[in-house]
XYZ file of C-alpha atoms in Angstrom:
769
model
C -13.155 -30.490 -14.553
C -13.646 -31.736 -17.139
C -15.430 -29.047 -19.117
C -19.196 -29.347 -19.407
C -20.359 -30.376 -22.874
C -23.422 -28.382 -23.826
C -25.040 -28.419 -27.297
C -21.952 -30.061 -28.800
C -19.712 -27.339 -27.406
C -17.251 -27.275 -24.544
C -17.995 -24.728 -21.836
C -15.155 -22.992 -19.984
C -16.601 -24.150 -16.651
C -16.600 -27.486 -14.911
C -19.505 -29.246 -13.246
C -17.896 -28.947 -9.804
C -18.022 -25.143 -9.816
C -21.797 -24.849 -10.243
C -22.561 -25.396 -6.572
C -22.448 -21.745 -5.498
C -24.286 -20.346 -8.577
C -26.997 -23.000 -8.241
C -27.342 -22.341 -4.512
C -27.757 -18.599 -5.146
C -30.297 -19.366 -7.851
C -32.259 -21.622 -5.482
C -32.416 -18.890 -2.839
C -33.480 -16.178 -5.305
C -36.083 -18.330 -7.050
C -37.551 -19.468 -3.734
C -37.794 -15.886 -2.500
C -39.440 -14.806 -5.744
C -41.992 -17.658 -5.621
C -43.018 -16.618 -2.111
C -43.244 -13.003 -3.267
C -45.541 -13.967 -6.164
C -47.772 -16.056 -3.908
C -48.029 -13.178 -1.420
C -48.923 -10.711 -4.206
C -51.586 -13.061 -5.543
C -53.080 -13.576 -2.085
C -53.199 -9.826 -1.478
C -54.863 -9.190 -4.868
C -57.335 -12.052 -4.565
C -59.922 -9.995 -2.657
C -59.906 -7.296 -5.361
C -60.352 -9.842 -8.159
C -63.181 -11.885 -6.646
C -65.800 -9.872 -8.565
C -64.129 -10.576 -11.930
C -65.530 -13.181 -14.266
C -63.821 -15.295 -16.943
C -60.462 -15.318 -15.139
C -59.883 -19.054 -15.522
C -57.245 -18.521 -18.219
C -55.416 -16.030 -16.001
C -55.496 -18.402 -13.037
C -54.165 -21.204 -15.219
C -51.332 -18.918 -16.341
C -50.386 -18.114 -12.733
C -50.382 -21.801 -11.758
C -48.313 -22.768 -14.824
C -45.754 -20.031 -14.095
C -45.377 -21.045 -10.461
C -45.055 -24.690 -11.491
C -42.275 -23.743 -13.907
C -40.462 -21.852 -11.132
C -40.794 -24.771 -8.717
C -39.493 -27.257 -11.314
C -36.555 -24.939 -12.013
C -35.775 -24.898 -8.288
C -35.848 -28.706 -8.296
C -33.423 -28.797 -11.234
C -31.105 -26.360 -9.457
C -31.124 -28.616 -6.407
C -30.182 -31.602 -8.538
C -27.351 -29.596 -10.161
C -26.184 -28.451 -6.720
C -26.169 -32.021 -5.424
C -24.275 -33.385 -8.439
C -21.690 -30.585 -8.430
C -20.554 -31.551 -4.923
C -19.840 -35.162 -5.865
C -16.400 -36.588 -6.613
C -13.003 -34.854 -6.696
C -11.485 -32.365 -9.119
C -9.795 -34.884 -11.415
C -12.532 -37.541 -11.378
C -15.744 -36.236 -12.921
C -17.497 -39.505 -13.719
C -20.007 -38.965 -10.904
C -20.858 -35.528 -12.327
C -21.672 -36.705 -15.844
C -25.399 -35.914 -15.453
C -24.852 -32.164 -15.131
C -24.712 -31.595 -18.888
C -28.076 -33.297 -19.338
C -29.561 -31.344 -16.449
C -28.437 -28.105 -18.073
C -30.137 -29.139 -21.313
C -33.382 -29.737 -19.410
C -32.879 -26.419 -17.634
C -32.497 -24.683 -20.982
C -35.770 -26.304 -22.082
C -37.480 -24.844 -19.034
C -35.970 -21.511 -19.973
C -37.559 -21.690 -23.411
C -40.843 -22.602 -21.727
C -40.530 -19.562 -19.498
C -40.063 -17.319 -22.535
C -43.216 -18.770 -24.085
C -45.129 -18.199 -20.847
C -43.796 -14.625 -20.725
C -45.143 -13.962 -24.231
C -48.519 -15.392 -23.214
C -48.509 -13.257 -20.054
C -47.773 -10.048 -21.981
C -50.519 -10.902 -24.453
C -52.990 -11.484 -21.623
C -52.007 -8.201 -19.977
C -52.851 -6.132 -23.047
C -55.506 -8.202 -24.852
C -57.498 -9.994 -22.161
C -60.319 -7.904 -20.652
C -62.304 -9.694 -17.927
C -65.602 -8.289 -16.744
C -65.181 -6.888 -13.244
C -67.365 -4.792 -10.974
C -64.625 -2.203 -10.566
C -63.222 -2.234 -14.100
C -60.427 0.382 -13.861
C -58.888 -0.734 -10.588
C -59.194 -4.460 -11.281
C -57.857 -4.197 -14.831
C -54.827 -2.183 -13.630
C -54.074 -4.635 -10.811
C -54.387 -7.633 -13.112
C -52.090 -6.087 -15.703
C -49.476 -5.257 -13.077
C -49.457 -8.860 -11.813
C -49.241 -10.317 -15.322
C -46.460 -7.948 -16.444
C -44.473 -8.485 -13.230
C -44.609 -12.256 -13.607
C -43.822 -12.078 -17.335
C -40.839 -9.774 -16.881
C -39.438 -11.985 -14.107
C -39.630 -14.974 -16.449
C -37.882 -13.023 -19.216
C -35.116 -11.940 -16.822
C -34.726 -15.482 -15.491
C -34.433 -17.061 -18.948
C -32.201 -14.251 -20.253
C -29.726 -14.597 -17.371
C -29.499 -18.340 -17.992
C -28.903 -17.834 -21.728
C -26.312 -15.097 -21.159
C -24.375 -17.249 -18.693
C -24.245 -20.104 -21.202
C -23.145 -17.770 -24.007
C -20.387 -16.173 -21.919
C -18.783 -19.498 -21.000
C -19.338 -21.289 -24.308
C -16.184 -22.443 -26.066
C -15.221 -24.089 -29.303
C -16.905 -27.127 -30.786
C -16.177 -30.386 -29.076
C -12.896 -31.886 -30.222
C -11.149 -34.933 -28.849
C -7.898 -34.281 -27.032
C -4.721 -34.992 -28.958
C -3.288 -38.442 -28.332
C 0.457 -39.146 -28.610
C 1.907 -40.574 -31.770
C 2.465 -44.307 -31.460
C 4.646 -44.472 -34.549
C 7.696 -46.638 -33.886
C 9.905 -44.111 -35.648
C 9.160 -41.619 -32.855
C 8.823 -38.547 -35.064
C 9.484 -35.862 -32.448
C 9.134 -32.919 -34.823
C 5.668 -34.103 -35.896
C 4.422 -34.190 -32.298
C 6.049 -30.856 -31.511
C 4.427 -29.134 -34.481
C 1.057 -30.269 -33.194
C 1.837 -28.773 -29.810
C 3.115 -25.391 -30.993
C 1.997 -25.033 -34.578
C 2.235 -21.780 -36.493
C -1.550 -21.581 -36.790
C -1.987 -21.778 -33.031
C 0.692 -19.126 -32.410
C -0.859 -16.838 -35.024
C -4.233 -17.219 -33.333
C -2.720 -16.359 -29.951
C -0.927 -13.352 -31.457
C -4.187 -12.039 -32.912
C -5.951 -12.513 -29.580
C -3.256 -10.567 -27.722
C -3.333 -7.751 -30.275
C -7.122 -7.552 -30.158
C -7.091 -7.502 -26.349
C -4.587 -4.624 -26.268
C -6.676 -2.612 -28.718
C -9.853 -3.172 -26.700
C -8.172 -2.183 -23.430
C -6.691 0.867 -25.120
C -10.131 2.016 -26.253
C -11.665 1.377 -22.827
C -8.927 3.475 -21.143
C -9.267 6.275 -23.746
C -5.684 5.582 -24.877
C -4.287 6.970 -21.618
C -2.162 3.869 -21.102
C -1.008 3.213 -24.657
C -1.804 0.165 -26.741
C -3.334 2.075 -29.679
C -0.384 1.992 -32.103
C 1.046 -1.473 -31.694
C 4.032 -2.684 -33.656
C 5.131 -5.294 -31.156
C 6.585 -8.697 -31.838
C 3.345 -10.539 -31.170
C 4.807 -13.731 -32.650
C 7.397 -13.746 -29.855
C 4.663 -12.979 -27.326
C 2.556 -15.860 -28.654
C 5.497 -18.282 -28.315
C 5.965 -17.334 -24.670
C 2.244 -17.635 -23.897
C 1.973 -20.967 -25.731
C 5.004 -22.387 -23.971
C 3.699 -21.643 -20.481
C -0.092 -21.472 -20.608
C -1.370 -23.333 -23.666
C -3.005 -26.564 -22.476
C -6.507 -26.401 -23.942
C -5.855 -29.009 -26.661
C -4.110 -31.462 -24.364
C -5.575 -31.174 -20.842
C -9.279 -31.086 -20.089
C -9.151 -28.363 -17.421
C -11.000 -25.098 -16.839
C -9.786 -21.823 -15.245
C -11.308 -22.642 -11.863
C -9.213 -25.833 -11.755
C -6.094 -23.693 -11.997
C -7.351 -21.471 -9.164
C -7.936 -24.552 -7.012
C -4.426 -25.761 -7.877
C -2.990 -22.427 -6.731
C -4.854 -22.782 -3.418
C -3.385 -26.268 -2.981
C 0.074 -24.917 -3.816
C -0.338 -22.250 -1.141
C -1.302 -24.968 1.333
C 1.831 -26.938 0.423
C 4.016 -23.867 0.918
C 2.367 -23.153 4.261
C 3.160 -26.685 5.452
C 6.751 -26.301 4.294
C 7.098 -22.990 6.168
C 5.756 -24.666 9.282
C 8.404 -27.388 9.055
C 11.115 -24.778 8.453
C 10.038 -22.790 11.508
C 10.151 -25.797 13.811
C 13.525 -26.859 12.429
C 15.113 -23.411 12.647
C 13.757 -22.764 16.143
C 15.378 -26.030 17.229
C 18.707 -24.965 15.756
C 18.434 -21.509 17.335
C 17.675 -23.073 20.728
C 20.734 -25.326 20.483
C 22.881 -22.337 19.553
C 21.703 -20.382 22.600
C 22.298 -23.343 24.903
C 25.853 -23.625 23.576
C 26.405 -19.856 23.819
C 26.936 -19.286 20.086
C 23.797 -17.516 18.854
C 23.741 -14.291 20.862
C 27.368 -13.543 20.139
C 27.016 -14.205 16.377
C 23.977 -11.966 15.866
C 24.753 -8.308 15.068
C 24.200 -5.921 17.935
C 21.067 -4.187 16.691
C 19.224 -7.492 16.023
C 19.501 -9.090 19.467
C 16.313 -7.404 20.588
C 14.542 -8.496 17.388
C 15.498 -12.140 17.883
C 13.565 -12.228 21.136
C 10.569 -10.088 20.151
C 9.914 -10.749 16.456
C 7.487 -13.620 15.919
C 8.768 -14.276 12.383
C 12.509 -14.170 13.012
C 12.796 -17.798 11.907
C 12.337 -16.582 8.310
C 15.791 -15.044 8.421
C 17.273 -18.424 9.345
C 20.987 -18.748 8.628
C 21.057 -15.869 6.134
C 23.481 -13.018 6.531
C 21.740 -9.944 7.936
C 22.999 -6.451 7.253
C 25.150 -5.142 10.089
C 25.021 -1.441 10.990
C 28.531 -1.783 12.442
C 29.708 -2.719 8.953
C 30.272 0.563 7.090
C 29.719 -1.074 3.685
C 26.370 -2.585 4.665
C 25.219 0.686 6.186
C 26.311 2.664 3.129
C 24.515 0.359 0.690
C 21.278 0.408 2.689
C 21.454 4.193 3.002
C 22.038 4.658 -0.739
C 19.230 2.255 -1.586
C 16.795 4.160 0.651
C 17.906 7.513 -0.770
C 18.052 6.835 -4.508
C 14.965 4.606 -4.602
C 12.869 7.798 -4.491
C 14.013 8.570 -8.017
C 12.651 5.219 -9.201
C 9.323 6.282 -7.726
C 9.414 9.800 -9.181
C 9.626 8.790 -12.862
C 6.088 7.351 -12.663
C 5.084 11.057 -12.733
C 1.441 12.109 -12.359
C -0.015 8.593 -12.621
C 1.388 7.606 -9.258
C 1.149 11.062 -7.698
C -2.592 11.299 -8.324
C -3.041 7.701 -7.145
C -1.447 8.665 -3.809
C -3.152 12.081 -3.658
C -6.582 11.533 -5.254
C -8.182 14.687 -3.800
C -5.616 17.463 -4.167
C -3.166 15.753 -6.524
C -4.774 16.740 -9.859
C -4.993 20.414 -8.924
C -1.456 20.472 -7.541
C 0.252 19.003 -10.601
C -1.846 21.074 -13.030
C -1.162 24.332 -11.197
C 2.499 23.612 -10.677
C 2.958 22.461 -14.249
C 0.877 24.957 -16.205
C 1.978 28.197 -14.471
C 5.473 29.113 -15.628
C 5.989 31.467 -12.710
C 5.395 28.648 -10.221
C 7.725 26.263 -12.017
C 10.431 28.901 -12.434
C 10.127 29.842 -8.764
C 10.727 26.200 -7.827
C 13.766 26.103 -10.125
C 15.197 29.278 -8.645
C 14.783 27.871 -5.164
C 16.849 24.842 -6.145
C 19.536 26.996 -7.727
C 19.786 29.124 -4.598
C 20.265 25.962 -2.546
C 23.048 25.014 -4.955
C 24.626 28.457 -4.586
C 24.918 27.893 -0.836
C 27.003 24.792 -1.501
C 29.165 26.329 -4.203
C 30.550 29.831 -3.606
C 31.603 30.223 -7.266
C 28.087 29.572 -8.540
C 26.694 32.616 -10.387
C 22.901 32.513 -9.847
C 22.310 35.692 -11.899
C 24.093 34.201 -14.880
C 22.057 31.016 -14.522
C 18.699 32.825 -14.322
C 19.656 34.903 -17.360
C 20.430 31.810 -19.398
C 17.377 29.934 -18.119
C 14.890 32.664 -19.118
C 14.525 31.094 -22.568
C 13.108 27.919 -20.968
C 15.598 25.970 -23.061
C 16.536 23.895 -20.071
C 15.571 21.410 -18.904
C 14.768 19.479 -22.082
C 11.421 17.698 -21.660
C 9.847 15.579 -24.390
C 6.452 13.901 -24.556
C 4.820 15.992 -21.830
C 1.289 17.371 -22.121
C 0.191 20.997 -22.335
C -0.132 21.239 -18.529
C 3.405 19.864 -17.965
C 1.991 17.455 -15.392
C 4.677 14.820 -15.986
C 7.486 17.228 -15.139
C 5.590 18.709 -12.203
C 4.779 15.342 -10.633
C 8.315 14.049 -11.202
C 9.788 16.912 -9.181
C 7.122 16.666 -6.496
C 7.517 12.908 -6.016
C 11.315 13.232 -5.950
C 10.828 15.603 -3.037
C 14.387 16.950 -3.155
C 14.953 20.692 -3.013
C 18.476 20.549 -4.377
C 18.004 18.228 -7.372
C 17.991 19.573 -10.912
C 16.095 18.116 -13.843
C 18.384 18.042 -16.878
C 16.450 15.918 -19.339
C 13.235 13.898 -19.418
C 11.257 12.044 -22.044
C 7.801 10.664 -21.387
C 7.277 9.144 -24.835
C 6.075 5.591 -24.528
C 5.336 2.752 -26.933
C 6.647 -0.755 -27.413
C 10.113 0.524 -28.365
C 10.299 3.734 -26.278
C 10.352 4.050 -22.510
C 10.124 7.156 -20.312
C 13.298 8.104 -18.464
C 14.861 11.202 -16.943
C 18.308 12.539 -16.081
C 18.507 14.486 -12.823
C 21.396 16.041 -10.927
C 21.551 15.363 -7.206
C 23.918 17.937 -5.727
C 23.615 16.621 -2.175
C 25.034 13.209 -3.116
C 27.060 14.584 -6.058
C 25.419 12.186 -8.468
C 23.851 12.236 -11.915
C 20.767 10.051 -11.643
C 19.243 8.283 -14.655
C 15.822 6.988 -13.609
C 13.825 4.669 -15.873
C 10.112 4.010 -15.527
C 8.715 0.541 -14.948
C 5.482 -1.042 -16.138
C 2.644 1.466 -16.415
C 1.093 1.053 -19.889
C -0.207 -1.771 -22.054
C 2.923 -1.409 -24.195
C 5.033 -2.045 -21.101
C 3.022 -5.186 -20.356
C 3.808 -6.480 -23.831
C 7.510 -5.804 -23.270
C 7.312 -7.678 -19.943
C 5.961 -10.724 -21.757
C 8.821 -10.787 -24.325
C 10.706 -12.951 -21.866
C 12.738 -15.305 -24.050
C 16.537 -14.989 -23.632
C 18.330 -12.910 -26.242
C 22.081 -12.782 -26.905
C 23.976 -9.605 -25.937
C 27.074 -10.333 -28.006
C 26.306 -7.731 -30.701
C 25.384 -5.198 -28.038
C 28.689 -5.802 -26.257
C 30.680 -5.258 -29.435
C 28.915 -1.941 -30.031
C 29.262 -0.489 -26.529
C 32.600 -1.989 -25.493
C 31.884 -4.815 -23.035
C 32.221 -8.564 -23.296
C 28.790 -9.834 -24.311
C 29.886 -13.285 -25.409
C 27.728 -16.061 -23.908
C 25.631 -13.342 -22.285
C 21.839 -13.525 -22.491
C 19.117 -11.219 -21.209
C 15.371 -10.671 -21.241
C 14.547 -9.699 -24.838
C 11.990 -6.990 -24.039
C 14.208 -5.287 -21.451
C 17.232 -5.527 -23.761
C 15.417 -3.843 -26.658
C 14.339 -0.991 -24.392
C 17.875 -0.676 -22.943
C 19.342 -0.363 -26.444
C 16.962 2.495 -27.202
C 17.759 4.300 -23.920
C 21.508 4.029 -24.537
C 21.137 5.283 -28.100
C 18.950 8.160 -26.954
C 21.448 9.162 -24.243
C 24.162 9.295 -26.875
C 21.986 11.167 -29.348
C 20.870 13.852 -26.864
C 24.393 14.342 -25.505
C 23.101 15.449 -22.116
C 25.093 12.962 -20.048
C 28.253 13.662 -22.030
C 27.884 17.396 -21.442
C 27.148 17.059 -17.750
C 30.217 14.912 -17.129
C 32.464 17.419 -18.911
C 33.286 15.121 -21.834
C 31.765 17.487 -24.363
C 33.063 20.943 -25.215
C 29.515 22.164 -25.863
C 28.204 23.688 -22.657
C 24.909 22.204 -21.588
C 24.002 24.388 -18.590
C 25.688 26.662 -16.050
C 26.022 23.606 -13.779
C 27.979 21.532 -16.276
C 31.329 22.197 -14.677
C 30.064 21.217 -11.221
C 29.000 17.762 -12.501
C 32.402 16.824 -13.871
C 33.325 14.594 -10.930
C 29.836 13.374 -10.127
C 29.008 9.672 -9.965
C 26.383 8.200 -12.283
C 23.460 6.294 -10.808
C 21.023 4.326 -12.932
C 17.855 3.444 -11.019
C 14.553 1.843 -11.917
C 11.644 -0.141 -10.575
C 10.180 -3.374 -12.003
C 10.743 -3.409 -15.768
C 12.654 -0.143 -15.367
C 15.028 -1.901 -12.951
C 15.848 -4.533 -15.559
C 16.417 -1.863 -18.201
C 18.582 0.115 -15.754
C 20.916 -2.844 -15.192
C 21.390 -3.428 -18.923
C 21.911 0.300 -19.538
C 24.519 0.209 -16.777
C 26.382 -2.523 -18.662
C 26.386 -0.329 -21.779
C 27.527 2.797 -19.909
C 30.298 1.218 -17.848
C 33.024 1.171 -20.539
C 32.690 4.951 -20.994
C 31.674 5.848 -17.424
C 33.387 3.495 -14.924
C 31.684 5.207 -11.962
C 28.245 3.880 -12.977
C 26.267 2.233 -10.186
C 22.828 0.638 -10.620
C 19.985 0.373 -8.140
C 17.310 -2.123 -9.214
C 14.157 -1.919 -7.083
C 12.059 -5.081 -7.487
C 13.824 -6.215 -10.683
C 12.372 -8.946 -12.918
C 13.593 -12.408 -11.975
C 14.255 -13.597 -15.533
C 16.613 -10.767 -16.490
C 20.142 -12.022 -17.105
C 22.039 -15.327 -17.197
C 23.390 -16.619 -13.848
C 27.103 -16.067 -14.508
C 26.667 -12.391 -15.421
C 24.053 -11.892 -12.695
C 26.856 -12.696 -10.240
C 29.626 -10.827 -12.066
C 27.671 -7.527 -11.941
C 27.609 -7.502 -8.130
C 30.358 -4.882 -8.165
C 28.022 -2.203 -9.551
C 24.435 -3.528 -9.223
C 22.335 -3.616 -6.051
C 18.856 -5.163 -6.213
C 16.229 -4.517 -3.526
C 13.395 -7.041 -3.101
C 10.513 -6.713 -0.663
C 9.399 -9.908 1.105
C 7.033 -11.931 -1.154
C 7.289 -9.714 -4.262
C 6.356 -11.916 -7.219
C 8.248 -10.053 -9.986
C 11.803 -11.019 -8.837
C 10.561 -14.618 -8.947
C 8.885 -14.175 -12.324
C 11.066 -16.097 -14.779
C 10.018 -18.506 -17.512
C 11.620 -21.449 -15.743
C 9.867 -20.517 -12.478
C 6.508 -20.230 -14.232
C 6.980 -23.570 -15.954
C 7.805 -25.271 -12.661
C 4.819 -23.622 -10.953
C 2.550 -24.708 -13.827
C 3.763 -28.309 -13.551
C 3.239 -28.385 -9.789
C -0.250 -26.885 -10.048
C -1.249 -29.447 -12.668
C 0.095 -32.234 -10.473
C -1.761 -30.972 -7.385
C -5.010 -30.849 -9.366
C -4.657 -34.561 -10.065
C -3.756 -35.363 -6.451
C -6.734 -33.538 -4.899
C -8.851 -35.799 -2.679
C -11.755 -33.347 -2.183
C -13.970 -31.365 -4.501
C -13.266 -27.842 -5.671
C -15.744 -26.232 -3.290
C -13.979 -27.764 -0.297
C -10.627 -26.534 -1.589
C -11.923 -22.974 -1.968
C -13.643 -23.118 1.425
C -10.282 -23.901 3.046
C -9.296 -20.264 2.449
C -11.904 -19.180 5.020
C -10.959 -21.685 7.701
C -8.766 -20.825 10.652
C -6.496 -22.598 11.342
C -5.763 -23.474 7.737
C -5.981 -27.185 6.842
C -2.830 -29.090 5.922
C -2.209 -30.260 2.393
C -2.673 -33.879 3.494
C -6.330 -33.056 4.271
C -6.902 -31.750 0.753
C -4.640 -33.837 -1.495
C -2.914 -37.210 -1.659
C 0.803 -37.535 -1.085
C 2.944 -38.231 -4.149
C 3.588 -41.841 -3.172
C 0.109 -42.457 -1.742
C -1.878 -45.029 -3.758
C -4.986 -43.755 -5.541
C -7.198 -44.783 -8.426
C -5.869 -43.613 -11.827
C -8.025 -41.172 -13.787
C -8.243 -39.936 -17.357
C -6.595 -36.712 -16.202
C -3.508 -38.640 -15.030
C -3.110 -40.074 -18.514
C -3.517 -36.659 -20.108
C -0.971 -35.174 -17.717
C 1.612 -37.847 -18.537
C 1.170 -37.141 -22.244
C 1.460 -33.412 -21.610
C 4.764 -33.904 -19.781
C 6.140 -35.844 -22.738
C 5.110 -33.070 -25.116
C 6.650 -30.364 -22.918
C 9.926 -32.252 -22.771
C 9.896 -32.232 -26.575
C 9.269 -28.488 -26.536
C 12.268 -27.955 -24.240
C 14.386 -30.079 -26.570
C 13.267 -28.228 -29.692
C 13.508 -24.775 -28.089
C 16.017 -24.850 -25.219
C 15.539 -22.106 -22.670
C 18.355 -20.415 -20.739
C 17.921 -19.853 -17.026
C 17.796 -16.170 -16.122
C 18.276 -14.689 -12.621
C 17.775 -11.347 -10.864
C 20.957 -9.245 -11.105
C 23.703 -8.157 -8.717
C 23.753 -8.244 -4.937
C 20.279 -9.125 -3.669
C 19.085 -7.143 -0.670
C 15.963 -8.906 0.563
C 13.658 -7.202 3.065
C 11.981 -10.037 4.991
C 9.010 -9.386 7.269
C 10.061 -10.738 10.660
C 7.343 -9.191 12.799
C 3.686 -8.598 12.116
C 1.498 -6.017 13.820
C -2.182 -5.462 13.263
C -1.966 -1.686 13.218
C 0.784 -1.409 10.580
C 2.441 -3.280 7.760
C 5.074 -4.913 9.967
C 8.805 -4.795 10.625
C 11.298 -5.899 7.982
C 14.831 -7.212 8.378
C 17.342 -6.763 5.504
C 19.379 -9.838 4.547
C 21.724 -10.769 1.716
C 20.136 -13.458 -0.451
C 21.138 -15.657 -3.376
C 19.310 -16.062 -6.694
C 18.338 -19.593 -5.640
C 16.151 -18.080 -2.905
C 13.859 -16.759 -5.653
C 13.493 -19.923 -7.717
C 9.954 -20.561 -6.465
C 6.880 -18.364 -6.745
C 5.534 -17.638 -3.258
C 1.725 -17.679 -3.190
C 0.735 -15.023 -0.689
C -1.771 -12.239 -0.153
C 1.102 -9.741 -0.399
C 2.732 -11.094 -3.556
C 1.212 -8.244 -5.595
C 1.231 -5.428 -3.031
C 4.897 -6.026 -2.146
C 5.762 -5.018 -5.710
C 3.920 -1.688 -5.597
C 6.520 1.131 -5.639
C 4.665 3.327 -3.127
C 4.993 0.440 -0.672
C 8.563 -0.675 -1.351
C 10.263 2.732 -1.246
C 8.777 3.952 2.089
C 9.436 0.581 3.758
C 13.063 0.778 2.670
C 13.465 4.200 4.311
C 11.605 3.119 7.460
C 13.774 0.003 7.770
C 16.946 2.104 7.650
C 15.646 4.484 10.318
C 14.541 1.620 12.587
C 17.879 -0.175 12.298
C 19.869 2.957 13.087
C 17.642 3.642 16.089
C 17.878 0.046 17.341
C 21.637 0.061 16.895
C 22.000 3.157 19.056
C 19.687 1.719 21.706
C 21.546 -1.620 21.681
C 24.874 0.108 22.227
C 23.493 1.963 25.241
C 21.965 -1.150 26.798
C 24.918 -3.439 26.011
C 26.614 -4.956 29.014
C 24.874 -6.526 31.996
C 21.739 -7.323 30.005
C 23.455 -9.982 27.885
C 22.713 -12.950 30.177
C 19.118 -11.907 30.736
C 18.555 -11.576 26.973
C 20.004 -15.054 26.390
C 17.656 -16.559 28.964
C 14.645 -14.752 27.481
C 15.609 -15.906 24.022
C 15.911 -19.542 25.144
C 12.506 -19.370 26.836
C 10.935 -17.783 23.738
C 12.325 -20.478 21.407
C 10.992 -23.235 23.640
C 7.536 -21.676 23.780
C 7.329 -21.244 20.005
C 8.621 -24.743 19.364
C 5.903 -26.161 21.618
C 3.063 -24.103 20.171
C 4.120 -24.513 16.550
C 4.212 -20.745 15.963
C 2.042 -18.520 13.839
C 2.216 -19.305 10.140
C 0.728 -16.295 8.371
């Protein structure tokens, strides 16, 4: 930062990020100059007999001189880009002028290229060996000319790609004594700016839809782009008020990660000290559940658990909840249908789902196998009567599937349950519609409603409609108290549609025996079944809100939210729904921390760290490759450390004033993840596998900060979360049985080993990955 001013326009790059591009350009140009010299030296012997080649020789010398001068300019740009710090760009003010000179050399190269092409086709020197010499000379001239064209074209394209709007001065605060807040606020979030953002978002969705051949939606958009623009403007719009570029934000994120790493290091030392004191006093080993005593001594990340309450396999309620979460989470994975199945099985997956879906005999055979399994559980089940009624293919009801029935086929394959029955499924998807399915699990005697998460561009738009919306009208319609209740607007709109569609189709009502109209031969057997609403990501948020709407009519409703969105529901109701909502969060998953308030706080901290940086951007980025990682104090000033004020500091102070006015004009409710929060924390890392996770009960406050980590995206992926949940349950059960067998005389030895381990880690400082 700040942006480079080039030809009266502001580029979207800063002068301090040109070091690596200029270094690469220096290396390539130098290599090409040597290559040209070598080619000329090799061809010199063949051209010695040619006469009147003075013009050609002059052209070669002029071209090489131009290349050498360009290398010199790149060196000057490289040297200037490494000067100063991120926020102070006064020492890099010459870069804009150097780029102008560089562009002039580029125009000169184009002129030389035109001259070289003309010489190649028009100039005919007299040589002893005319054919061979003419061909060699033309090859050299065309090679040199084309390299100049490529060189100048790359430079021009780079400038065009990063060019921005015309240079405008940043907005300065109103010094009017009347303090007209509304005037300043309108400048910050004007209707024109929001309309422009809305058009950009709509255009981007249409382009992405065309690129993906409309496989992921986005082609028929009727979304509330005005709402989307307000959210984007509130969190990300700084271009008129702060002179920063995208790479500055990336550097700020790296500094934020460094700050979090330092904080984790302090927490580890502090918690290891407390754990050591507890062992010395005899408290720790007795307080830890039986199956975790071995983990305390062997897991190198056990300090992350701290004083949180871990799930106890001796507690029947904890064991039941973990078992149900591991079992029903597969349904949240299954509703992603063939998209996820083919992603996990790229070689055989397409053939499997097409064959299974398109051949009726194969699909009917699979259905009959499930019905036979059901007949073994229920002696009164008439399989012949079922097969007779199912011959019409009336059931199950499937909407929005393709001609190969790949959605239905993949759903059943991913579910992987031989005794589950598909009752209803819809795969229609746009901004207002979401895919969901109703399945019957006869093993657990449950009717499972599974709702898909984010998979299309339409779903991404719904994710971004994050402003709180009142649920009072929804509560009056469906029979629950929605007064003073607020939820994520996009998830709430989808939940309303799902609840309306469930009522309209009447499937759930028939399955539970509340409707005289018989839905299927298994209707009577579902009368006393529980209802489970499950979902992942956006689907988890929708599932919780659908559960609220179903509870008055179906009190047995239970919700499983796998990786739910953090900004879903207001804090009071997020706690009150603990009786029927269980949320599962994997380690550093970013989505349960993704709330508007969290993003605003992260934005403010990143902007502050950019101003506090004491090194240039290249040094900040290079810190990612160092081991051990540098501390934040090596990269940035402390908050109270004296430093010279910069223009960026003044801009940032003005920006904070404007954002406080935005919060006053448009107050924002805090939203939390719902229900009881089961957090799987990685407490041991192995190089040959993902690691070992320990389940703990967490509070919403534990997810108030975005954790910058290499696993913040992968921990949200459903094919990672669901298997880890099942593996964690199996490992805990196994460790519990082993701990019971070894309990007794080993207690004192384990306490001594634990005390020795804590002392060793406290001395070494631990491993902070």
